[in-house]
């Protein structure tokens, strides 16, 4: 079955003032969503990415150049990702649409090119 | 995860870290808790909730504290206790110590309550502001002021065992819990009233703090909150005590409350909590509004008035007296309180009730309109609207109702 990468874009500063009860509620929403996908056998993985902007590595004038990035704006980073299995793009989008992340951030859905094609 | 786990953990961890690091590091303790919870929010969705989430939060917050202290040049040693696991009994002592710190007599009452809600109950600034109907900035300001005072006046974190005059220190703790409970009870914010009960239980469970007064306050809160399920009807409207379905009262709470009331009478002290708990017990044990021991209740209010004179106590006494002496007697008792209680909704509601009983629907309607204007909750608004409709005096076009 085709796999899809769900990239979770977010503004990490939005939770600085969240109360304990609010944070628990957010975790519960995510857990319920991930749990539902897992029970349907559709969740293939996921991880949190370290905070910070990351590094962008490219070659300039024959030398490797390393800069911060690609997103230097702290308001928008990829905070983590999930890998889900779905029959089609439509279904992958549908699975993402009730992901709690869409309430405060953006979920970027990308199909992973199968290696054995 | 059970409901309120994060809120409770926040209170416990702040208390623990504050005891270990000292009250001047209260803010650092709060930051470490916030960091640990954000960390949980970032990682648990991917890796699942750990087997013991409370222990995870505690460990993560302590590690965070160790990191911060290591980076801080001014501090040389990391307290060893940060690396040791605390026992459950010491966790309760920490919470009691935190309560005593938040309610220190030199902090203003408003700040005591706000600080207790924030650090002991683990509520957020927005949640406190919403319940008290004040701007977020007001709550934030009270917190800043209280914490500055703790720092500048070196108000120490002391465990109950280390405090010589525990009775004196507990007085302000009880007042804060009483206020917290009343706010929760009158605004139907159960989170507040239940937290007040939880904290009172901590006090009564600890031999050092289980004074008769604490039992009295515990009894009062348990007996009164036993009515919770019957206080709002299916439509979300207020149900007054006299109309409540008493089969929905929490019998278990009532018997717990009665037990505390018994323990409260072991001393020779008679406080307002004793009297109010006694009144609540008369209601709790009565089969109906009509068969309630009104004479005993009116007596108790009279005694209460003598040790704690207040127009609100007088108002309650009037309601009790009216039950066996008639509504006219009730009105006489509250004559002259109009000015002092002009902004107090129950005053107008009670006047309306007296006038209606005496057969003056027009006068009753005027009072109920005042009450409606002062209503602070949806349940109250719904209740007074229905009353006015029943009296044929409800006009939908009046803007004050919208």
Coordinates of C-alpha atoms in Angstrom, one line a residue, chain B residues 105-273:
Chain B
X105 CA -0.2 36.2 56.0
X106 CA 1.9 38.9 54.5
X107 CA 0.6 38.4 51.0
X108 CA -2.6 40.1 50.1
X109 CA -5.7 38.0 50.0
X110 CA -6.3 38.4 46.3
X111 CA -2.7 37.3 45.5
X112 CA -3.0 34.4 48.0
X113 CA -6.0 33.0 46.1
X114 CA -4.5 33.6 42.7
X115 CA -1.1 32.1 43.6
X116 CA -2.8 29.1 45.1
X117 CA -4.8 28.5 42.0
X118 CA -1.8 28.9 39.8
X119 CA 0.9 27.0 41.7
X120 CA -1.0 24.5 43.9
X121 CA -4.0 23.8 41.7
X122 CA -2.1 24.0 38.5
X123 CA -4.5 26.3 36.7
X124 CA -3.4 28.6 33.8
X125 CA -3.6 32.4 33.9
X126 CA -6.4 32.4 31.3
X127 CA -8.4 29.8 33.3
X128 CA -8.2 31.9 36.5
X129 CA -9.1 35.1 34.6
X130 CA -12.1 33.5 33.0
X131 CA -13.5 32.2 36.2
X132 CA -13.1 35.6 38.0
X133 CA -14.2 37.6 35.0
X134 CA -11.1 39.7 35.1
X135 CA -8.5 40.4 32.3
X136 CA -5.6 38.0 31.9
X137 CA -3.2 40.9 32.7
X138 CA -4.8 41.4 36.1
X139 CA -4.2 37.8 37.1
X140 CA -0.6 37.9 35.7
X141 CA 0.0 41.1 37.7
X142 CA -1.2 39.5 41.0
X143 CA 1.1 36.6 40.4
X144 CA 4.1 38.8 39.6
X145 CA 3.5 40.9 42.7
X146 CA 3.1 37.8 45.0
X147 CA 6.3 36.2 43.7
X148 CA 8.2 39.4 44.0
X149 CA 7.1 39.7 47.6
X150 CA 8.1 36.1 48.4
X151 CA 11.6 36.9 47.0
X152 CA 12.1 40.3 48.5
X153 CA 10.7 39.5 51.9
X154 CA 12.4 36.1 52.0
X155 CA 9.2 34.3 52.8
X156 CA 10.4 30.7 53.2
X157 CA 8.9 27.4 52.1
X158 CA 8.3 25.6 55.4
X159 CA 6.9 22.1 55.8
X160 CA 4.0 21.9 58.3
X161 CA 6.2 20.2 60.9
X162 CA 8.6 23.1 60.9
X163 CA 6.0 25.7 61.7
X164 CA 5.6 26.5 65.3
X165 CA 2.3 28.5 65.1
X166 CA 0.5 26.2 62.6
X167 CA -2.9 27.4 63.8
X168 CA -2.1 31.0 62.9
X169 CA -0.8 30.0 59.5
X170 CA -3.7 27.8 58.8
X171 CA -6.2 30.5 59.3
X172 CA -5.3 32.2 56.0
X173 CA -5.1 28.8 54.2
X174 CA -8.6 28.0 55.3
X175 CA -9.9 31.4 54.2
X176 CA -8.4 30.9 50.8
X177 CA -9.9 27.5 50.5
X178 CA -13.3 28.8 51.6
X179 CA -13.1 31.5 49.0
X180 CA -12.0 29.1 46.3
X181 CA -14.8 26.8 47.2
X182 CA -17.5 29.5 47.3
X183 CA -16.3 30.9 43.9
X184 CA -16.5 27.5 42.4
X185 CA -19.8 26.8 44.0
X186 CA -21.5 30.0 43.1
X187 CA -20.1 30.1 39.5
X188 CA -20.6 26.4 38.9
X189 CA -16.9 26.0 38.2
X190 CA -16.6 22.5 39.7
X191 CA -12.9 22.5 39.0
X192 CA -12.5 25.2 41.8
X193 CA -14.8 23.7 44.4
X194 CA -13.4 20.2 43.9
X195 CA -9.8 21.5 44.1
X196 CA -10.8 23.2 47.4
X197 CA -12.1 19.9 48.7
X198 CA -9.0 18.1 47.6
X199 CA -6.8 20.5 49.4
X200 CA -9.0 20.5 52.5
X201 CA -8.7 16.7 52.5
X202 CA -4.9 17.0 52.5
X203 CA -5.2 19.2 55.6
X204 CA -7.4 16.9 57.5
X205 CA -5.4 13.8 56.5
X206 CA -2.2 15.2 58.1
X207 CA -2.0 14.9 61.9
X208 CA -0.1 18.2 62.2
X209 CA -2.8 20.2 60.3
X210 CA -5.9 18.2 61.1
X211 CA -7.3 20.8 63.5
X212 CA -11.0 20.9 64.3
X213 CA -11.4 24.0 62.2
X214 CA -10.0 22.2 59.1
X215 CA -12.5 19.4 59.7
X216 CA -15.3 22.0 60.0
X217 CA -14.4 23.6 56.6
X218 CA -14.1 20.1 55.1
X219 CA -17.5 19.2 56.4
X220 CA -19.0 22.4 55.1
X221 CA -17.6 21.8 51.6
X222 CA -18.6 18.2 51.4
X223 CA -22.1 18.7 52.7
X224 CA -22.8 21.6 50.4
X225 CA -21.2 20.1 47.2
X226 CA -23.2 16.9 47.8
X227 CA -26.1 18.8 46.2
X228 CA -24.1 19.5 43.0
X229 CA -26.0 17.1 40.7
X230 CA -29.3 18.5 41.7
X231 CA -28.4 22.2 41.3
X232 CA -28.8 22.5 37.6
X233 CA -31.7 20.9 35.6
X234 CA -31.6 19.3 32.2
X235 CA -32.1 22.6 30.4
X236 CA -29.1 24.1 32.3
X237 CA -31.3 26.3 34.5
X238 CA -30.6 26.9 38.2
X239 CA -32.6 24.7 40.7
X240 CA -33.0 26.3 44.1
X241 CA -32.6 24.2 47.2
X242 CA -36.3 24.1 47.9
X243 CA -37.0 22.6 44.4
X244 CA -34.1 20.2 44.3
X245 CA -34.6 16.5 43.7
X246 CA -33.0 15.3 46.9
X247 CA -32.6 11.7 45.6
X248 CA -29.8 13.1 43.4
X249 CA -27.8 14.3 46.3
X250 CA -24.5 12.5 46.9
X251 CA -25.2 10.3 50.0
X252 CA -21.6 9.3 50.3
X253 CA -20.4 12.9 50.4
X254 CA -23.0 13.6 53.0
X255 CA -21.8 10.8 55.3
X256 CA -18.2 11.9 54.8
X257 CA -19.2 15.5 55.6
X258 CA -21.0 14.3 58.8
X259 CA -17.9 12.4 59.9
X260 CA -15.8 15.6 59.5
X261 CA -18.4 17.6 61.4
X262 CA -18.1 15.2 64.3
X263 CA -14.3 15.5 64.3
X264 CA -14.7 19.3 64.1
X265 CA -16.5 19.4 67.4
X266 CA -13.6 17.9 69.3
X267 CA -12.2 21.2 70.3
X268 CA -13.9 24.1 72.2
X269 CA -13.7 26.4 69.3
X270 CA -16.7 27.6 67.4
X271 CA -15.9 29.2 64.0
X272 CA -18.0 30.3 61.1
X273 CA -17.0 27.1 59.4

